[in-house]
Short mmCIF file of C-alpha atoms in Angstrom, two decimals:
data_model
loop_
_atom_site.label_atom_id
_atom_site.label_comp_id
_atom_site.label_asym_id
_atom_site.label_seq_id
_atom_site.Cartn_x
_atom_site.Cartn_y
_atom_site.Cartn_z
CA MET A 1 0.00 0.00 0.00
CA ASN A 2 1.46 3.31 -1.09
CA PRO A 3 1.85 5.50 2.00
CA ILE A 4 1.73 8.60 -0.18
CA TYR A 5 -1.95 7.92 -1.00
CA TRP A 6 -3.11 5.94 2.07
CA ASP A 7 -2.96 6.50 5.83
CA VAL A 8 -3.56 3.43 8.02
CA LYS A 9 -4.68 3.75 11.65
CA THR A 10 -5.35 0.92 14.11
CA PRO A 11 -8.61 1.36 16.13
CA GLU A 12 -8.80 0.64 19.83
CA LYS A 13 -9.16 -3.02 20.70
CA ALA A 14 -12.33 -2.75 22.86
CA THR A 15 -14.71 -0.20 24.43
CA VAL A 16 -15.35 -0.93 28.10
CA ILE A 17 -18.70 0.12 29.67
CA PRO A 18 -18.46 0.09 33.50
CA GLU A 19 -21.15 -1.23 35.83
CA GLN A 20 -24.26 0.94 36.32
CA TYR A 21 -23.55 2.70 33.02
CA VAL A 22 -24.69 2.25 29.43
CA GLY A 23 -23.04 3.15 26.18
CA ILE A 24 -24.87 5.32 23.60
CA ARG A 25 -23.51 4.92 20.06
CA VAL A 26 -23.46 7.84 17.64
CA ARG A 27 -23.04 6.78 13.99
CA LEU A 28 -20.55 9.08 12.23
CA PHE A 29 -21.49 8.18 8.66
CA GLY A 30 -24.66 7.89 6.57
CA ASP A 31 -27.53 10.08 5.48
CA ALA A 32 -28.63 13.08 7.49
CA LEU A 33 -31.67 12.72 9.75
CA PRO A 34 -35.03 14.26 8.82
CA GLU A 35 -36.00 17.54 10.43
CA ASN A 36 -36.94 17.33 14.16
CA GLU A 37 -35.55 13.79 14.40
CA TYR A 38 -32.81 12.86 16.88
CA ILE A 39 -32.57 9.07 16.60
CA ALA A 40 -31.13 7.16 13.63
CA TRP A 41 -33.77 4.49 13.24
CA GLU A 42 -32.46 3.28 9.84
CA SER A 43 -29.10 1.57 9.30
CA ASP A 44 -28.03 4.09 6.63
CA GLN A 45 -28.73 7.19 8.75
CA LYS A 46 -26.14 9.20 10.63
CA GLY A 47 -26.87 10.05 14.24
CA ILE A 48 -27.72 8.56 17.66
CA LEU A 49 -28.70 4.88 17.86
CA ALA A 50 -31.66 3.95 20.04
CA GLU A 51 -30.36 0.70 21.54
CA PRO A 52 -27.80 1.25 24.35
CA LEU A 53 -24.77 -0.92 25.08
CA ASN A 54 -24.91 -2.82 28.37
CA PRO A 55 -21.95 -2.85 30.80
CA GLY A 56 -19.02 -4.92 29.53
CA ARG A 57 -16.48 -5.03 26.68
CA HIS A 58 -17.67 -4.08 23.22
CA TYR A 59 -15.67 -4.09 20.00
CA VAL A 60 -16.74 -0.91 18.24
CA ASN A 61 -15.09 0.74 15.25
CA THR A 62 -14.33 4.14 16.71
CA PHE A 63 -13.95 5.61 13.19
CA GLU A 64 -17.58 4.73 12.47
CA TYR A 65 -19.14 5.19 15.94
CA GLU A 66 -18.66 7.47 18.90
CA VAL A 67 -19.59 5.86 22.23
CA GLN A 68 -20.95 8.10 25.00
CA GLN A 69 -21.42 6.74 28.54
CA TYR A 70 -24.40 7.65 30.72
CA PRO A 71 -25.59 6.41 34.15
CA MET A 72 -28.07 3.56 34.03
CA ILE A 73 -31.64 4.40 35.07
CA LYS A 74 -32.30 3.05 38.58
CA ILE A 75 -35.64 3.18 40.41
CA GLU A 76 -35.30 2.96 44.19
CA PRO A 77 -37.69 0.92 46.39
CA GLY A 78 -40.86 2.87 47.15
CA GLN A 79 -40.71 4.67 43.80
CA MET A 80 -42.07 4.15 40.30
CA GLY A 81 -40.60 5.60 37.11
CA VAL A 82 -42.67 7.79 34.77
CA VAL A 83 -41.32 7.42 31.21
CA THR A 84 -41.32 10.25 28.67
CA LEU A 85 -40.56 9.22 25.08
CA LEU A 86 -38.46 11.99 23.43
CA SER A 87 -38.42 10.58 19.90
CA GLY A 88 -41.07 8.50 18.17
CA LYS A 89 -44.37 8.73 16.39
CA ASP A 90 -46.37 11.91 16.60
CA PRO A 91 -49.35 11.53 18.99
CA GLU A 92 -52.83 11.09 17.60
CA ASP A 93 -54.25 13.42 20.27
CA SER A 94 -51.75 16.17 20.99
CA PHE A 95 -53.95 17.56 23.81
CA ALA A 96 -53.94 14.35 25.82
CA PHE A 97 -52.00 14.24 29.08
CA VAL A 98 -50.75 10.66 28.51
CA MET A 99 -49.92 9.40 25.02
CA ASN A 100 -50.30 5.96 23.54
CA LYS A 101 -47.33 3.64 23.72
CA ASP A 102 -44.47 4.52 21.30
CA GLU A 103 -45.90 8.03 20.76
CA LYS A 104 -43.82 11.03 21.77
CA GLY A 105 -44.72 12.20 25.24
CA VAL A 106 -45.51 10.62 28.63
CA GLN A 107 -46.05 6.87 28.30
CA PRO A 108 -49.01 5.00 29.85
CA PHE A 109 -46.84 2.53 31.82
CA LEU A 110 -44.52 2.78 34.83
CA LEU A 111 -41.07 1.37 35.58
CA PRO A 112 -40.90 -0.74 38.76
CA PRO A 113 -38.01 -0.52 41.27
CA GLY A 114 -34.70 -1.78 39.84
CA THR A 115 -32.29 -0.97 37.01
CA HIS A 116 -33.54 -0.40 33.48
CA PRO A 117 -30.74 -0.22 30.88
CA GLU A 118 -33.22 -0.30 27.99
CA TYR A 119 -34.64 3.06 29.15
CA SER A 120 -31.25 4.64 29.91
CA ASN A 121 -30.74 6.41 26.52
CA PRO A 122 -31.16 10.10 27.49
CA TYR A 123 -31.79 11.04 23.83
CA LEU A 124 -34.75 8.63 23.62
CA HIS A 125 -36.24 8.32 27.13
CA TYR A 126 -36.56 10.64 30.10
CA VAL A 127 -37.43 8.74 33.30
CA THR A 128 -38.73 10.57 36.38
CA PRO A 129 -38.79 8.62 39.69
CA ILE A 130 -41.93 9.39 41.71
CA ASP A 131 -42.35 8.44 45.38
CA VAL A 132 -45.48 6.24 45.61
CA ARG A 133 -45.40 5.59 49.38
CA SER A 134 -47.98 6.99 51.78
CA HIS A 135 -47.48 10.62 52.77
CA LYS A 136 -48.93 12.57 55.67
CA PHE A 137 -49.03 16.33 56.12
CA GLU A 138 -50.53 18.70 58.64
CA PHE A 139 -52.97 21.42 57.68
CA ILE A 140 -54.65 24.47 59.20
CA VAL A 141 -57.95 25.62 57.70
CA LEU A 142 -60.00 28.72 58.53
CA PHE A 143 -63.64 28.79 57.44
CA PRO A 144 -66.78 30.72 58.43
CA SER A 145 -69.35 28.94 60.57
CA LYS A 146 -73.10 29.05 60.10
CA MET A 147 -73.31 32.36 61.97
CA GLY A 148 -70.25 33.84 60.22
CA PHE A 149 -67.62 33.29 62.92
CA ASP A 150 -64.24 31.93 61.79
CA VAL A 151 -63.40 28.39 62.94
CA ARG A 152 -59.78 27.26 62.99
CA VAL A 153 -59.28 23.53 62.31
CA GLU A 154 -55.96 21.70 62.66
CA GLY A 155 -55.42 18.14 61.47
CA THR A 156 -53.57 15.69 59.26
CA ILE A 157 -54.27 14.09 55.88
CA GLU A 158 -52.64 10.83 54.77
CA TRP A 159 -52.55 10.09 51.03
CA ALA A 160 -50.76 8.10 48.33
CA PRO A 161 -50.74 8.31 44.50
CA GLN A 162 -52.77 5.76 42.55
CA LEU A 163 -50.45 3.78 40.31
CA ASP A 164 -52.89 3.41 37.42
CA LYS A 165 -53.24 7.22 37.18
CA LEU A 166 -49.71 8.23 38.17
CA PRO A 167 -48.54 9.30 34.65
CA GLU A 168 -51.52 11.64 34.25
CA LEU A 169 -51.05 12.98 37.80
CA PHE A 170 -47.39 13.63 37.00
CA VAL A 171 -48.19 15.57 33.81
CA LYS A 172 -50.91 17.67 35.44
CA TYR A 173 -49.31 18.82 38.64
CA VAL A 174 -45.56 18.06 38.81
CA ASP A 175 -42.99 20.50 37.45
CA GLU A 176 -39.21 20.52 37.33
CA SER A 177 -38.67 22.86 40.29
CA ASP A 178 -40.96 20.77 42.50
CA LEU A 179 -39.17 17.60 41.43
CA GLU A 180 -35.86 19.00 42.63
CA LYS A 181 -37.39 20.28 45.87
CA SER A 182 -39.74 17.49 47.01
CA GLY A 183 -39.91 14.89 44.25
CA GLY A 184 -43.28 16.25 43.08
CA ILE A 185 -45.01 15.79 46.45
CA ASP A 186 -45.47 19.46 47.38
CA ASN A 187 -47.26 20.34 44.15
CA ILE A 188 -49.75 17.51 44.58
CA VAL A 189 -50.45 18.63 48.15
CA ASN A 190 -50.60 22.36 47.46
CA LYS A 191 -52.40 22.23 44.10
CA VAL A 192 -54.87 19.38 44.64
CA ILE A 193 -55.37 18.02 48.16
CA LEU A 194 -55.10 21.14 50.32
CA PRO A 195 -57.34 23.39 48.13
CA ALA A 196 -59.97 20.64 47.96
CA ALA A 197 -59.77 20.14 51.74
CA ARG A 198 -60.24 23.86 52.35
CA GLY A 199 -63.27 23.91 50.05
CA TYR A 200 -64.94 20.92 51.66
CA PHE A 201 -64.29 22.22 55.17
CA ARG A 202 -66.01 25.47 54.16
CA ILE A 203 -68.95 23.58 52.65
CA VAL A 204 -69.39 20.99 55.39
CA GLY A 205 -68.22 22.99 58.40
CA GLY A 206 -70.27 26.02 57.38
CA LYS A 207 -73.46 24.10 58.21
CA TYR A 208 -72.69 24.15 61.95
CA ARG A 209 -72.50 26.88 64.55
CA ALA A 210 -69.05 27.80 65.82
CA VAL A 211 -69.86 26.81 69.39
CA SER A 212 -70.82 23.29 68.29
CA PHE A 213 -67.18 22.60 67.31
CA MET A 214 -66.28 22.61 70.96
CA LYS A 215 -68.07 19.24 71.23
CA GLY A 216 -66.63 15.99 69.96
CA ASP A 217 -69.66 14.75 68.05
CA THR A 218 -69.66 17.74 65.67
CA ARG A 219 -65.96 17.29 64.98
CA ALA A 220 -66.49 13.61 64.20
CA LYS A 221 -69.33 14.37 61.78
CA VAL A 222 -67.37 17.09 59.95
CA GLN A 223 -64.29 14.87 59.79
CA LYS A 224 -66.27 11.96 58.31
CA ASP A 225 -68.11 14.11 55.75
CA VAL A 226 -64.96 15.94 54.61
CA GLU A 227 -63.06 12.64 54.34
CA ASN A 228 -65.77 11.09 52.13
CA GLN A 229 -65.94 14.14 49.86
CA LEU A 230 -62.15 14.39 49.61
CA ILE A 231 -61.79 10.67 48.82
CA LYS A 232 -64.32 10.97 46.00
CA PHE A 233 -62.71 14.06 44.46
CA CYS A 234 -59.05 13.01 44.78
CA SER A 235 -59.78 9.54 43.41
CA SER A 236 -60.75 11.14 40.09
CA GLU A 237 -57.39 12.94 40.09
CA GLY A 238 -55.37 9.79 40.76
CA ILE A 239 -54.87 10.34 44.50
CA GLU A 240 -55.88 7.90 47.23
CA ILE A 241 -56.94 9.59 50.48
CA LYS A 242 -56.31 7.19 53.34
CA SER A 243 -57.40 9.30 56.31
CA VAL A 244 -58.47 12.78 57.39
CA VAL A 245 -58.02 13.49 61.11
CA ILE A 246 -59.11 16.64 62.96
CA LYS A 247 -56.80 17.16 65.93
CA ASP A 248 -58.22 20.48 67.10
CA ALA A 249 -61.12 22.80 66.21
CA ARG A 250 -61.34 26.23 67.80
CA PRO A 251 -63.95 28.95 67.43
CA PRO A 252 -62.93 32.59 68.11
CA GLN A 253 -61.59 33.28 71.59
CA GLN A 254 -64.61 35.41 72.53
CA ILE A 255 -66.97 32.53 71.76
CA CYS A 256 -64.79 30.09 73.71
CA GLU A 257 -64.86 32.36 76.74
CA GLN A 258 -68.60 32.91 76.45
CA TYR A 259 -69.17 29.17 76.07
CA ALA A 260 -67.01 28.46 79.13
CA ARG A 261 -68.96 31.00 81.20
CA ARG A 262 -72.23 29.51 79.97
CA GLU A 263 -71.18 25.98 80.89
CA MET A 264 -70.02 27.16 84.28
CA ALA A 265 -73.36 28.89 84.87
CA ILE A 266 -75.26 25.76 83.83
CA ARG A 267 -73.23 23.68 86.25
CA GLU A 268 -73.86 26.22 89.02
CA ILE A 269 -77.62 26.14 88.33
CA ASP A 270 -77.63 22.36 88.40
CA LYS A 271 -75.67 22.37 91.63
CA TYR A 272 -78.10 24.77 93.31
CA ARG A 273 -81.09 22.81 92.07
CA GLU A 274 -79.66 19.65 93.51
CA GLN A 275 -78.96 21.41 96.80
CA ILE A 276 -82.59 22.54 96.90
CA LYS A 277 -83.75 19.00 96.17
CA MET A 278 -81.50 17.75 98.92
CA GLN A 279 -83.10 20.14 101.39
CA ILE A 280 -86.79 20.08 100.46
CA GLY A 281 -86.92 16.91 98.39
CA GLU A 282 -87.99 16.19 94.84
CA VAL A 283 -91.53 16.47 93.57
CA GLU A 284 -93.08 13.05 93.08
CA MET A 285 -94.60 12.50 89.64
CA GLU A 286 -97.23 10.08 88.36
CA GLY A 287 -97.96 8.89 84.86
CA GLY A 288 -94.44 9.58 83.56
CA GLU A 289 -92.13 7.25 81.68
CA PRO A 290 -88.38 6.71 82.14
CA LYS A 291 -86.21 8.49 79.59
CA VAL A 292 -84.23 6.14 77.30
CA ASP A 293 -81.35 6.82 74.93
CA SER A 294 -80.88 5.67 71.32
CA ASP A 295 -79.69 2.24 72.53
CA GLY A 296 -82.83 1.69 74.61
CA LYS A 297 -81.00 2.17 77.95
CA PHE A 298 -82.42 4.24 80.82
CA VAL A 299 -80.92 7.72 81.16
CA LEU A 300 -79.67 8.46 84.68
CA ASP A 301 -78.81 11.71 86.37
CA GLU A 302 -75.47 12.35 88.03
CA TYR A 303 -76.73 10.65 91.19
CA GLY A 304 -77.69 7.45 89.39
CA ARG A 305 -81.46 8.02 89.42
CA GLN A 306 -83.73 7.49 86.44
CA ILE A 307 -84.95 10.59 84.64
CA ILE A 308 -88.76 10.56 84.29
CA GLU A 309 -90.39 12.37 81.39
CA GLY A 310 -94.03 13.46 81.24
CA GLY A 311 -96.63 12.86 83.95
CA LYS A 312 -97.99 15.28 86.54
CA PRO A 313 -97.01 16.05 90.15
CA ILE A 314 -98.75 14.29 93.02
CA LEU A 315 -100.63 16.74 95.29
CA ASP A 316 -101.38 16.42 98.96
CA ALA A 317 -104.68 17.30 100.67
CA SER A 318 -103.84 20.98 100.69
CA GLY A 319 -102.96 20.97 96.99
CA ASP A 320 -99.18 21.30 97.50
CA PRO A 321 -96.81 19.00 95.57
CA VAL A 322 -95.64 15.95 97.48
CA ARG A 323 -91.88 15.88 97.80
CA SER A 324 -89.52 13.04 98.67
CA GLY A 325 -85.81 12.55 99.05
CA GLY A 326 -85.21 15.65 101.22
CA ARG A 327 -82.30 16.16 103.57
CA ILE A 328 -83.91 14.37 106.52
CA ALA A 329 -84.98 11.45 104.35
CA GLN A 330 -81.48 11.30 102.96
CA ILE A 331 -80.00 11.32 106.48
CA ILE A 332 -82.32 8.49 107.51
CA GLU A 333 -81.53 6.63 104.31
CA GLN A 334 -77.84 7.17 104.89
CA ARG A 335 -78.10 5.89 108.43
CA LYS A 336 -79.97 2.85 107.18
CA LYS A 337 -77.21 2.31 104.67
CA ASP A 338 -74.58 2.73 107.40
CA ARG A 339 -76.43 0.28 109.61
CA ALA A 340 -76.76 -2.17 106.76
CA THR A 341 -73.09 -1.68 105.99
CA ARG A 342 -72.05 -2.32 109.61
CA LEU A 343 -74.40 -5.30 109.84
CA GLY A 344 -72.93 -6.57 106.62
CA ASP A 345 -69.44 -6.12 108.01
CA VAL A 346 -70.40 -8.07 111.17
CA ARG A 347 -71.94 -10.81 109.07
CA LYS A 348 -68.83 -10.92 106.96
CA GLU A 349 -66.69 -11.14 110.11
CA VAL A 350 -68.89 -13.95 111.56
CA ALA A 351 -68.83 -15.75 108.25
CA SER A 352 -65.07 -15.32 108.12
CA MET A 353 -64.68 -16.69 111.67
CA LEU A 354 -66.96 -19.63 110.83
CA ARG A 355 -64.95 -20.33 107.72
CA GLU A 356 -61.73 -20.14 109.75
CA ALA A 357 -63.16 -22.50 112.41
CA GLU A 358 -64.38 -24.93 109.77
CA GLU A 359 -61.05 -24.72 108.03
CA TYR A 360 -59.24 -25.30 111.36
CA GLU A 361 -61.54 -28.27 112.07
CA ARG A 362 -60.89 -29.73 108.62
CA VAL A 363 -57.15 -29.25 109.07
CA GLU A 364 -57.07 -30.83 112.54
CA VAL A 365 -59.30 -33.75 111.49
CA THR A 366 -57.16 -34.28 108.44
CA LYS A 367 -54.02 -34.13 110.59
CA ALA A 368 -55.47 -36.64 113.12
CA GLN A 369 -56.54 -38.95 110.32
CA GLN A 370 -53.08 -38.72 108.83
CA GLN A 371 -51.49 -39.49 112.24
CA LYS A 372 -53.88 -42.43 112.73
CA ALA A 373 -53.04 -43.74 109.27
CA VAL A 374 -49.33 -43.36 110.04
CA ALA A 375 -49.76 -45.20 113.39
CA VAL A 376 -51.67 -48.02 111.69
CA ILE A 377 -48.94 -48.30 109.09
CA GLN A 378 -46.24 -48.26 111.82
CA LEU A 379 -48.13 -50.96 113.83
CA GLN A 380 -48.43 -53.11 110.74
CA ALA A 381 -44.75 -52.57 110.01
CA ALA A 382 -43.81 -53.53 113.63
CA GLN A 383 -45.94 -56.66 113.41
CA ASP A 384 -44.32 -57.51 110.12
CA ARG A 385 -40.84 -56.98 111.64
CA ALA A 386 -41.74 -59.11 114.71
CA SER A 387 -43.04 -61.87 112.46
CA ALA A 388 -39.86 -61.67 110.43
CA VAL A 389 -37.64 -61.81 113.56
CA ARG A 390 -39.68 -64.73 114.95
CA ALA A 391 -39.50 -66.59 111.66
CA LYS A 392 -35.77 -65.90 111.41
CA GLY A 393 -35.17 -67.16 115.02
CA MET A 394 -37.22 -70.28 114.44
CA ALA A 395 -35.32 -70.95 111.23
CA LYS A 396 -32.00 -70.53 113.03
CA ALA A 397 -33.17 -72.82 115.85
CA ASP A 398 -34.28 -75.42 113.34
CA VAL A 399 -30.89 -75.21 111.63
CA ILE A 400 -29.02 -75.57 114.96
CA ILE A 401 -31.20 -78.51 115.97
CA MET A 402 -30.65 -80.16 112.65
CA GLU A 403 -26.89 -79.51 112.88
CA LYS A 404 -26.72 -80.90 116.43
CA GLU A 405 -28.86 -83.89 115.50
CA ALA A 406 -26.63 -84.54 112.50
CA TYR A 407 -23.52 -84.20 114.72
CA ALA A 408 -25.03 -86.41 117.38
CA GLU A 409 -25.98 -88.95 114.75
CA GLY A 410 -22.36 -88.95 113.50
CA VAL A 411 -21.00 -89.35 117.02
CA ARG A 412 -23.52 -92.12 117.65
CA ALA A 413 -22.36 -93.90 114.51
CA GLN A 414 -18.70 -93.60 115.59
CA VAL A 415 -19.48 -94.82 119.12
CA ASN A 416 -21.35 -97.77 117.65
CA ALA A 417 -18.35 -98.46 115.44
CA PHE A 418 -16.04 -98.67 118.48
CA GLY A 419 -18.47 -100.78 120.38
CA SER A 420 -18.64 -98.56 123.42
CA GLY A 421 -18.23 -95.02 124.54
CA GLU A 422 -15.06 -95.78 126.43
CA MET A 423 -13.32 -97.08 123.36
CA PHE A 424 -14.37 -94.00 121.36
CA ALA A 425 -13.18 -91.67 124.16
CA GLU A 426 -9.84 -93.46 124.36
CA TYR A 427 -9.48 -93.13 120.60
CA GLN A 428 -10.12 -89.42 120.79
CA LEU A 429 -7.55 -89.05 123.61
CA ILE A 430 -4.89 -90.87 121.64
CA GLN A 431 -5.68 -88.73 118.59
CA LYS A 432 -5.00 -85.59 120.62
CA ILE A 433 -1.85 -86.87 122.41
CA ALA A 434 -0.07 -88.66 119.55
CA PRO A 435 0.90 -85.57 117.50
CA GLY A 436 2.80 -84.13 120.52
CA ILE A 437 4.99 -87.21 121.24
CA GLU A 438 8.39 -87.02 119.49
CA SER A 439 10.26 -89.90 121.22
CA ILE A 440 9.76 -92.42 124.05
CA TRP A 441 12.62 -93.96 126.05
CA SER A 442 11.23 -97.27 127.23
CA ASN A 443 11.35 -101.02 126.69
CA THR A 444 8.66 -102.84 124.85
CA LYS A 445 7.10 -104.67 127.73
CA ASP A 446 5.51 -103.82 130.99
CA SER A 447 5.49 -100.13 130.44
CA PHE A 448 3.00 -97.32 130.01
CA ALA A 449 3.92 -96.65 126.45
CA SER A 450 3.82 -100.25 125.31
CA ASP A 451 0.41 -100.76 126.80
CA MET A 452 -0.90 -97.53 125.40
CA PHE A 453 0.33 -98.07 121.85
CA GLU A 454 -0.80 -101.60 121.81
CA ARG A 455 -4.28 -100.44 122.60
CA PHE A 456 -3.85 -97.68 120.05
CA ILE A 457 -3.02 -100.22 117.35
CA THR A 458 -6.05 -102.20 118.28
CA VAL A 459 -8.26 -99.11 118.34
CA SER A 460 -6.86 -97.84 115.03
CA GLU A 461 -7.55 -101.13 113.37
CA LYS A 462 -11.08 -101.06 114.68
CA ALA A 463 -11.50 -97.52 113.49
CA GLU A 464 -10.28 -98.41 110.05
CA LYS A 465 -12.66 -101.31 109.92
CA ALA A 466 -15.47 -99.00 111.07
CA ASP A 467 -14.61 -96.54 108.32
CA LYS A 468 -14.70 -99.27 105.73
#
């Protein structure tokens, strides 16, 4: 090859894409792209290729392609990715918030948590992670009551985005500045939930007087109605309302003070009325019926007495109302109660002493029965031991008798063998003396030794014969 006409260069051996990155190839040759196109969809077009290179080693002709590296799209747990297609078919409805799949604009699907290299080409896809976990925020709402007084309500609202409507929610209310600041959460709260909550509190809470918010039942009703209305509205916007909680509801300070004075006066009136009843008694009524609540239970006053509704007072002979339960009657009733209480205490004490005596009797009887049972067992054991000792002694006596009888029988047989007791005794004497005699200095006749041994020989021969 003539070096004057040709220049030869050796390309790099391999292009390495590190982990968590993708490679975007830019074709350096081919036909120019059509106007407003950024991706080279055809093989003979010059420009950016749609398909990214995954991490690893890739053999790419660097004279034909430029390889740019970009971080791989990663969706963290608790988030979902909203995909915006930057290059593709023109949408059929350009006024729609969410486009059909493969049309330029926000796509109708979401990316789950994880890495997505196929959506990591920044020239083709723009992926926005959106937090889809539950969120809770506090609010303060001022609204006019039925009579025009401002009521201040404090509470919390818990919500979460609906996944099936998240792309549309993202397009409607999330902007770039809010994404950087709160991930799109603040816009949803400030543009959708909080304005709707203020409106419904004005609509629902405006039906009640300001003073009624100082009672728990009105707060519960307003909270339930606002929650239902807010759930219905936000559901159409792609937001799930999980709870609305009113922590505090305050009318103006002047109303609160007036209400407190009113309640104090009512309590004072009730107290004085009860004191009057305690002194002069309560008017007895006839023909009335006990007051019952919504559950069918009798309504009682603060002293535990049934409240009677209707009827007419009972009059005495002079036409004055008959009263009962005055101070004297109460004193008598109290004394009766005290007497009954003391009598009950005495009865309890007597019953306790009786129970203790009965318990002591049961314990002592049980103890005596146990001692008797132990004594019976000990007596039986002593009798058994005596019987065993007696049997053992008798057995030993029988053995001794049998041994002595056997010995006597043997001696009798030996005596019979010698013919007489004298011969047997002389044999035994010689048997004892003979081992101790070592030598005898004597002649063979007319001596003690000769006579004795002669008899010994005779006795020995007889003994041998007896043994045979």
